Amino acid sequence: MPNIPWIVVEDFKSPGGWVSPAQREAHARAYCKLLESGQILFFRDLPYVFPHEEREFLVSQEWAELRLHKNISYRPKEDVLRGVTGDSAVTGRVHSILRTYTSRVLDFAEKFLSPYARKWIVDYASFRPFEEERRGLPLHKRNDLLHVDAFPSRPTHGGRILRIFTNLNPSKARVWNVAVDFEQIALHCGQDAGLGRMAEESPFSRTMHGWAEKLGFRGANRTPYDMFMLRFHDSLKENAEFQKNWPRTQMEFPPLGTWLVFTDGVAHAVVSGQYAIEQTLLIPPEALVAPQHAPYRILEGIAGRPLVS
Ligand code: SIN
Ligand code: FE
């Protein structure tokens, strides 16, 4: 029986924050460490402000699935909303709700995960309005297959992908499967995904990537680690034996439950659920409190070579 990889946080609550402020530094660091080692941190209720009328507005619209966009996304750096078409009053309201959502989640994360505060790159937020069960996406886009996350357009160079999810469904749980041991999965499935080959990429081709980056080619600044993680994401979804047999734990996140997880290290799949909202933060290697658990370090250990320099 695998360990249940979820810890319920009870010493930090909205709106006051830390229940015992004297210990906040030590507690924040301990939680970062737990996250980095593959635990999911779970709040039974919202740990940040999210007014009822804003949540209600998001879940009560008729959302049309668009071919180009898997979810509705918000890019805080450019203040751009993607994936909503039609009525400009609705688009404007969604945009403003997501903008405020991002700023409130950042306020929360600055306190709760203070060792990372302002060292992170604020990545996209997304609202996920479609029922995930039997969604019928193309294989590599399917979220109901176990995978670790990697983004083609945002290589992390060894930095980690932290995601903060809330289930906005007023009555139904969001159900996930998770498999926590990144090292075991990498040992079992990493060679199939080309770990050896990518680790052996020559210094010459690394220099070529550097030039392509200066010339502005998309994704050209990927390190061997980034290339491997993209391939690993696809390869795990393609691997029928892994999907069928790898031990997993099913977790149910109830309405308004909020959970934090490093999705580059914890393999996950969404089994069912509708209406989740999520903010992604990229945590650079220098900000990690337990870098030995970072996927790039584990993969370097297996490959016996540096993957990010
Ligand atoms: C994911 O697979 O990264 C997202 C899962 C979800 O939407 O719950
Ligand atoms: Fe994912």
Tab-separated table of N, CA and C in Angstrom, residues 129-246:
chain	number	residue	atom	x	y	z
A	129	PRO	N	-12.910	24.617	-16.874
A	129	PRO	CA	-14.366	24.528	-16.750
A	129	PRO	C	-14.985	23.245	-17.304
A	130	PHE	N	-14.164	22.338	-17.872
A	130	PHE	CA	-14.761	21.178	-18.534
A	130	PHE	C	-14.677	19.917	-17.672
A	131	GLU	N	-15.680	19.067	-17.789
A	131	GLU	CA	-15.649	17.790	-17.062
A	131	GLU	C	-14.468	16.969	-17.602
A	132	GLU	N	-13.627	16.480	-16.712
A	132	GLU	CA	-12.412	15.785	-17.143
A	132	GLU	C	-12.656	14.318	-17.495
A	133	GLU	N	-13.719	13.745	-16.936
A	133	GLU	CA	-13.983	12.325	-17.188
A	133	GLU	C	-14.411	12.146	-18.644
A	134	ARG	N	-13.744	11.237	-19.352
A	134	ARG	CA	-14.044	10.967	-20.766
A	134	ARG	C	-14.012	12.220	-21.622
A	135	ARG	N	-12.984	13.042	-21.442
A	135	ARG	CA	-12.937	14.311	-22.163
A	135	ARG	C	-12.512	14.139	-23.629
A	136	GLY	N	-11.792	13.074	-23.906
A	136	GLY	CA	-11.485	12.764	-25.306
A	136	GLY	C	-10.467	13.682	-25.967
A	137	LEU	N	-9.425	14.089	-25.234
A	137	LEU	CA	-8.371	14.914	-25.842
A	137	LEU	C	-7.358	14.003	-26.552
A	138	PRO	N	-6.540	14.569	-27.473
A	138	PRO	CA	-5.458	13.764	-28.070
A	138	PRO	C	-4.511	13.239	-26.991
A	139	LEU	N	-3.867	12.100	-27.259
A	139	LEU	CA	-3.102	11.381	-26.225
A	139	LEU	C	-2.169	12.269	-25.391
A	140	HIS	N	-1.344	13.078	-26.036
A	140	HIS	CA	-0.364	13.856	-25.277
A	140	HIS	C	-0.993	14.988	-24.479
A	141	LYS	N	-2.232	15.331	-24.806
A	141	LYS	CA	-2.925	16.382	-24.044
A	141	LYS	C	-3.827	15.812	-22.961
A	142	ARG	N	-3.969	14.494	-22.956
A	142	ARG	CA	-4.872	13.886	-21.970
A	142	ARG	C	-4.321	14.045	-20.563
A	143	ASN	N	-5.170	14.514	-19.663
A	143	ASN	CA	-4.751	14.671	-18.270
A	143	ASN	C	-5.217	13.513	-17.405
A	144	ASP	N	-5.909	12.547	-18.026
A	144	ASP	CA	-6.359	11.399	-17.240
A	144	ASP	C	-5.332	10.267	-17.284
A	145	LEU	N	-4.187	10.512	-17.925
A	145	LEU	CA	-3.094	9.538	-17.920
A	145	LEU	C	-2.006	10.063	-16.989
A	146	LEU	N	-1.376	9.155	-16.215
A	146	LEU	CA	-0.331	9.597	-15.279
A	146	LEU	C	0.815	10.254	-16.040
A	147	HIS	N	1.268	11.385	-15.535
A	147	HIS	CA	2.377	12.105	-16.189
A	147	HIS	C	3.006	13.066	-15.201
A	148	VAL	N	4.200	13.549	-15.542
A	148	VAL	CA	4.772	14.698	-14.832
A	148	VAL	C	4.702	15.879	-15.797
A	149	ASP	N	4.612	17.098	-15.241
A	149	ASP	CA	4.417	18.267	-16.096
A	149	ASP	C	5.733	18.802	-16.662
A	150	ALA	N	5.650	19.330	-17.870
A	150	ALA	CA	6.758	20.064	-18.512
A	150	ALA	C	6.093	20.931	-19.571
A	151	PHE	N	6.563	22.158	-19.738
A	151	PHE	CA	5.906	23.077	-20.678
A	151	PHE	C	6.802	23.363	-21.877
A	152	PRO	N	6.334	23.075	-23.101
A	152	PRO	CA	7.175	23.313	-24.286
A	152	PRO	C	7.640	24.765	-24.404
A	153	SER	N	6.799	25.723	-24.037
A	153	SER	CA	7.177	27.128	-24.268
A	153	SER	C	7.909	27.763	-23.087
A	154	ARG	N	7.984	27.063	-21.947
A	154	ARG	CA	8.644	27.663	-20.765
A	154	ARG	C	9.612	26.675	-20.121
A	155	PRO	N	10.785	26.486	-20.740
A	155	PRO	CA	11.770	25.601	-20.101
A	155	PRO	C	12.170	26.169	-18.742
A	156	THR	N	12.425	25.307	-17.767
A	156	THR	CA	12.717	25.801	-16.407
A	156	THR	C	14.206	25.752	-16.064
A	157	HIS	N	15.023	25.098	-16.887
A	157	HIS	CA	16.473	24.999	-16.640
A	157	HIS	C	16.772	24.406	-15.260
A	158	GLY	N	15.962	23.461	-14.851
A	158	GLY	CA	16.169	22.834	-13.542
A	158	GLY	C	15.239	23.390	-12.471
A	159	GLY	N	14.633	24.535	-12.719
A	159	GLY	CA	13.645	25.090	-11.780
A	159	GLY	C	12.436	24.167	-11.695
A	160	ARG	N	11.643	24.338	-10.635
A	160	ARG	CA	10.549	23.401	-10.406
A	160	ARG	C	9.179	24.029	-10.647
A	161	ILE	N	8.212	23.169	-10.977
A	161	ILE	CA	6.863	23.621	-11.317
A	161	ILE	C	5.940	23.389	-10.115
A	162	LEU	N	5.589	24.485	-9.465
A	162	LEU	CA	4.696	24.397	-8.306
A	162	LEU	C	3.309	24.863	-8.723
A	163	ARG	N	2.301	24.060	-8.397
A	163	ARG	CA	0.939	24.442	-8.787
A	163	ARG	C	0.037	24.470	-7.565
A	164	ILE	N	-0.797	25.511	-7.541
A	164	ILE	CA	-1.740	25.704	-6.438
A	164	ILE	C	-3.144	25.568	-7.042
A	165	PHE	N	-3.844	24.500	-6.677
A	165	PHE	CA	-5.165	24.209	-7.239
A	165	PHE	C	-6.259	24.467	-6.211
A	166	THR	N	-7.423	24.916	-6.680
A	166	THR	CA	-8.626	24.923	-5.840
A	166	THR	C	-9.771	24.296	-6.636
A	167	ASN	N	-10.523	23.444	-5.978
A	167	ASN	CA	-11.715	22.876	-6.614
A	167	ASN	C	-12.878	23.847	-6.429
A	168	LEU	N	-13.315	24.471	-7.524
A	168	LEU	CA	-14.408	25.448	-7.424
A	168	LEU	C	-15.778	24.816	-7.607
A	169	ASN	N	-15.818	23.527	-7.816
A	169	ASN	CA	-17.115	22.868	-7.981
A	169	ASN	C	-17.866	22.905	-6.652
A	170	PRO	N	-19.107	23.443	-6.650
A	170	PRO	CA	-19.794	23.584	-5.366
A	170	PRO	C	-20.244	22.263	-4.736
A	171	SER	N	-20.284	21.181	-5.532
A	171	SER	CA	-20.806	19.962	-4.918
A	171	SER	C	-20.004	18.693	-5.215
A	172	LYS	N	-19.089	18.739	-6.187
A	172	LYS	CA	-18.433	17.489	-6.607
A	172	LYS	C	-16.934	17.535	-6.375
A	173	ALA	N	-16.374	16.427	-5.924
A	173	ALA	CA	-14.917	16.374	-5.714
A	173	ALA	C	-14.170	16.371	-7.052
A	174	ARG	N	-12.917	16.806	-7.015
A	174	ARG	CA	-12.009	16.573	-8.149
A	174	ARG	C	-11.167	15.374	-7.758
A	175	VAL	N	-11.115	14.384	-8.638
A	175	VAL	CA	-10.462	13.127	-8.269
A	175	VAL	C	-9.167	12.957	-9.074
A	176	TRP	N	-8.090	12.702	-8.350
A	176	TRP	CA	-6.778	12.499	-8.985
A	176	TRP	C	-6.246	11.110	-8.646
A	177	ASN	N	-5.374	10.617	-9.503
A	177	ASN	CA	-4.484	9.522	-9.158
A	177	ASN	C	-3.086	10.102	-9.049
A	178	VAL	N	-2.311	9.685	-8.062
A	178	VAL	CA	-0.932	10.164	-7.967
A	178	VAL	C	0.035	9.005	-7.714
A	179	ALA	N	1.245	9.174	-8.244
A	179	ALA	CA	2.329	8.210	-8.022
A	179	ALA	C	3.541	9.044	-7.643
A	180	VAL	N	4.034	8.845	-6.405
A	180	VAL	CA	4.960	9.839	-5.874
A	180	VAL	C	6.449	9.619	-6.119
A	181	ASP	N	6.896	8.409	-6.365
A	181	ASP	CA	8.349	8.228	-6.334
A	181	ASP	C	9.002	8.522	-7.685
A	182	PHE	N	9.380	9.787	-7.872
A	182	PHE	CA	9.954	10.213	-9.151
A	182	PHE	C	11.175	9.372	-9.526
A	183	GLU	N	12.037	9.116	-8.542
A	183	GLU	CA	13.265	8.382	-8.860
A	183	GLU	C	12.954	6.979	-9.398
A	184	GLN	N	12.007	6.301	-8.760
A	184	GLN	CA	11.647	4.950	-9.226
A	184	GLN	C	11.056	5.000	-10.625
A	185	ILE	N	10.214	5.996	-10.880
A	185	ILE	CA	9.596	6.106	-12.218
A	185	ILE	C	10.686	6.399	-13.249
A	186	ALA	N	11.621	7.294	-12.884
A	186	ALA	CA	12.694	7.639	-13.828
A	186	ALA	C	13.599	6.432	-14.088
A	187	LEU	N	13.873	5.647	-13.024
A	187	LEU	CA	14.724	4.468	-13.209
A	187	LEU	C	14.035	3.457	-14.126
A	188	HIS	N	12.727	3.321	-13.964
A	188	HIS	CA	11.972	2.318	-14.704
A	188	HIS	C	11.671	2.763	-16.137
A	189	CYS	N	11.376	4.053	-16.323
A	189	CYS	CA	10.872	4.519	-17.630
A	189	CYS	C	11.773	5.558	-18.305
A	190	GLY	N	12.824	6.011	-17.618
A	190	GLY	CA	13.631	7.118	-18.140
A	190	GLY	C	14.409	6.792	-19.413
A	191	GLN	N	14.963	5.563	-19.499
A	191	GLN	CA	15.767	5.241	-20.694
A	191	GLN	C	14.892	5.211	-21.938
A	192	ASP	N	13.680	4.678	-21.790
A	192	ASP	CA	12.708	4.675	-22.897
A	192	ASP	C	12.444	6.074	-23.426
A	193	ALA	N	12.517	7.042	-22.507
A	193	ALA	CA	12.236	8.427	-22.891
A	193	ALA	C	13.510	9.137	-23.334
A	194	GLY	N	14.625	8.405	-23.456
A	194	GLY	CA	15.839	8.976	-24.045
A	194	GLY	C	16.779	9.647	-23.068
A	195	LEU	N	16.713	9.267	-21.790
A	195	LEU	CA	17.568	9.943	-20.800
A	195	LEU	C	19.054	9.837	-21.163
A	196	GLY	N	19.518	8.643	-21.515
A	196	GLY	CA	20.937	8.449	-21.830
A	196	GLY	C	21.347	9.307	-23.015
A	197	ARG	N	20.544	9.286	-24.063
A	197	ARG	CA	20.849	10.020	-25.291
A	197	ARG	C	20.923	11.525	-25.019
A	198	MET	N	19.945	12.039	-24.277
A	198	MET	CA	19.918	13.485	-24.049
A	198	MET	C	21.056	13.938	-23.135
A	199	ALA	N	21.422	13.061	-22.188
A	199	ALA	CA	22.515	13.419	-21.286
A	199	ALA	C	23.829	13.478	-22.047
A	200	GLU	N	23.901	12.743	-23.166
A	200	GLU	CA	25.162	12.703	-23.904
A	200	GLU	C	25.275	13.782	-24.953
A	201	GLU	N	24.307	14.661	-25.021
A	201	GLU	CA	24.356	15.712	-26.027
A	201	GLU	C	25.686	16.472	-25.893
A	202	SER	N	26.347	16.702	-27.007
A	202	SER	CA	27.712	17.251	-26.949
A	202	SER	C	27.716	18.727	-26.572
A	203	PRO	N	28.866	19.203	-26.032
A	203	PRO	CA	28.988	20.629	-25.736
A	203	PRO	C	28.747	21.463	-27.001
A	204	PHE	N	29.126	20.921	-28.190
A	204	PHE	CA	28.924	21.665	-29.440
A	204	PHE	C	27.434	21.920	-29.672
A	205	SER	N	26.612	20.872	-29.518
A	205	SER	CA	25.192	21.111	-29.791
A	205	SER	C	24.568	21.981	-28.703
A	206	ARG	N	25.138	21.951	-27.485
A	206	ARG	CA	24.653	22.875	-26.443
A	206	ARG	C	24.938	24.317	-26.858
A	207	THR	N	26.131	24.542	-27.462
A	207	THR	CA	26.467	25.892	-27.917
A	207	THR	C	25.513	26.321	-29.028
A	208	MET	N	25.184	25.380	-29.922
A	208	MET	CA	24.244	25.700	-31.001
A	208	MET	C	22.903	26.146	-30.426
A	209	HIS	N	22.464	25.463	-29.338
A	209	HIS	CA	21.211	25.871	-28.696
A	209	HIS	C	21.319	27.300	-28.187
A	210	GLY	N	22.493	27.630	-27.627
A	210	GLY	CA	22.724	28.991	-27.125
A	210	GLY	C	22.558	30.019	-28.239
A	211	TRP	N	23.117	29.717	-29.435
A	211	TRP	CA	22.993	30.650	-30.566
A	211	TRP	C	21.556	30.756	-31.040
A	212	ALA	N	20.904	29.600	-31.149
A	212	ALA	CA	19.505	29.604	-31.608
A	212	ALA	C	18.651	30.435	-30.655
A	213	GLU	N	18.990	30.370	-29.362
A	213	GLU	CA	18.241	31.151	-28.373
A	213	GLU	C	18.417	32.646	-28.637
A	214	LYS	N	19.687	33.042	-28.899
A	214	LYS	CA	19.941	34.471	-29.157
A	214	LYS	C	19.192	34.931	-30.395
A	215	LEU	N	19.004	34.013	-31.354
A	215	LEU	CA	18.276	34.381	-32.573
A	215	LEU	C	16.764	34.304	-32.384
A	216	GLY	N	16.333	33.897	-31.196
A	216	GLY	CA	14.907	33.961	-30.863
A	216	GLY	C	14.082	32.754	-31.260
A	217	PHE	N	14.704	31.580	-31.473
A	217	PHE	CA	13.898	30.402	-31.810
A	217	PHE	C	13.185	29.864	-30.580
A	218	ARG	N	11.883	29.544	-30.752
A	218	ARG	CA	11.077	29.051	-29.641
A	218	ARG	C	11.634	27.738	-29.087
A	219	GLY	N	11.796	27.709	-27.789
A	219	GLY	CA	12.233	26.476	-27.144
A	219	GLY	C	13.722	26.191	-27.312
A	220	ALA	N	14.445	27.098	-28.002
A	220	ALA	CA	15.853	26.824	-28.286
A	220	ALA	C	16.702	26.861	-27.031
A	221	ASN	N	16.233	27.547	-26.005
A	221	ASN	CA	17.038	27.639	-24.786
A	221	ASN	C	16.775	26.478	-23.828
A	222	ARG	N	16.276	25.361	-24.379
A	222	ARG	CA	16.074	24.193	-23.519
A	222	ARG	C	17.403	23.541	-23.170
A	223	THR	N	17.542	23.208	-21.887
A	223	THR	CA	18.691	22.402	-21.479
A	223	THR	C	18.359	20.933	-21.777
A	224	PRO	N	19.356	20.030	-21.710
A	224	PRO	CA	19.034	18.604	-21.856
A	224	PRO	C	17.952	18.170	-20.859
A	225	TYR	N	17.973	18.768	-19.655
A	225	TYR	CA	16.918	18.454	-18.671
A	225	TYR	C	15.536	18.803	-19.220
A	226	ASP	N	15.397	20.019	-19.783
A	226	ASP	CA	14.093	20.433	-20.316
A	226	ASP	C	13.649	19.516	-21.462
A	227	MET	N	14.622	19.166	-22.319
A	227	MET	CA	14.269	18.292	-23.453
A	227	MET	C	13.806	16.935	-22.944
A	228	PHE	N	14.534	16.436	-21.926
A	228	PHE	CA	14.139	15.137	-21.382
A	228	PHE	C	12.738	15.211	-20.764
A	229	MET	N	12.473	16.243	-19.978
A	229	MET	CA	11.177	16.309	-19.279
A	229	MET	C	10.003	16.386	-20.264
A	230	LEU	N	10.203	17.110	-21.373
A	230	LEU	CA	9.142	17.164	-22.386
A	230	LEU	C	8.887	15.782	-22.964
A	231	ARG	N	9.986	15.098	-23.257
A	231	ARG	CA	9.859	13.766	-23.831
A	231	ARG	C	9.276	12.785	-22.807
A	232	PHE	N	9.683	12.956	-21.552
A	232	PHE	CA	9.224	12.077	-20.466
A	232	PHE	C	7.704	12.221	-20.287
A	233	HIS	N	7.229	13.460	-20.326
A	233	HIS	CA	5.793	13.725	-20.226
A	233	HIS	C	5.026	12.915	-21.277
A	234	ASP	N	5.480	12.988	-22.533
A	234	ASP	CA	4.787	12.278	-23.618
A	234	ASP	C	4.963	10.769	-23.492
A	235	SER	N	6.196	10.390	-23.173
A	235	SER	CA	6.520	8.978	-23.159
A	235	SER	C	5.753	8.226	-22.056
A	236	LEU	N	5.560	8.876	-20.902
A	236	LEU	CA	4.771	8.225	-19.835
A	236	LEU	C	3.321	8.037	-20.303
A	237	LYS	N	2.792	9.032	-21.009
A	237	LYS	CA	1.409	8.895	-21.485
A	237	LYS	C	1.285	7.800	-22.550
A	238	GLU	N	2.376	7.601	-23.307
A	238	GLU	CA	2.355	6.564	-24.369
A	238	GLU	C	2.562	5.156	-23.796
A	239	ASN	N	3.078	5.074	-22.573
A	239	ASN	CA	3.537	3.799	-22.023
A	239	ASN	C	2.374	3.017	-21.374
A	240	ALA	N	1.807	2.105	-22.158
A	240	ALA	CA	0.597	1.394	-21.717
A	240	ALA	C	0.869	0.548	-20.468
A	241	GLU	N	2.068	-0.021	-20.403
A	241	GLU	CA	2.404	-0.875	-19.257
A	241	GLU	C	2.460	-0.029	-17.977
A	242	PHE	N	3.133	1.141	-18.077
A	242	PHE	CA	3.204	2.055	-16.932
A	242	PHE	C	1.793	2.507	-16.530
A	243	GLN	N	0.995	2.904	-17.495
A	243	GLN	CA	-0.350	3.407	-17.187
A	243	GLN	C	-1.201	2.337	-16.502
A	244	LYS	N	-0.992	1.095	-16.902
A	244	LYS	CA	-1.838	0.029	-16.372
A	244	LYS	C	-1.362	-0.442	-15.002
A	245	ASN	N	-0.022	-0.557	-14.844
A	245	ASN	CA	0.470	-1.287	-13.675
A	245	ASN	C	1.130	-0.468	-12.581
A	246	TRP	N	1.513	0.759	-12.845
A	246	TRP	CA	2.274	1.496	-11.823
A	246	TRP	C	1.367	1.779	-10.618
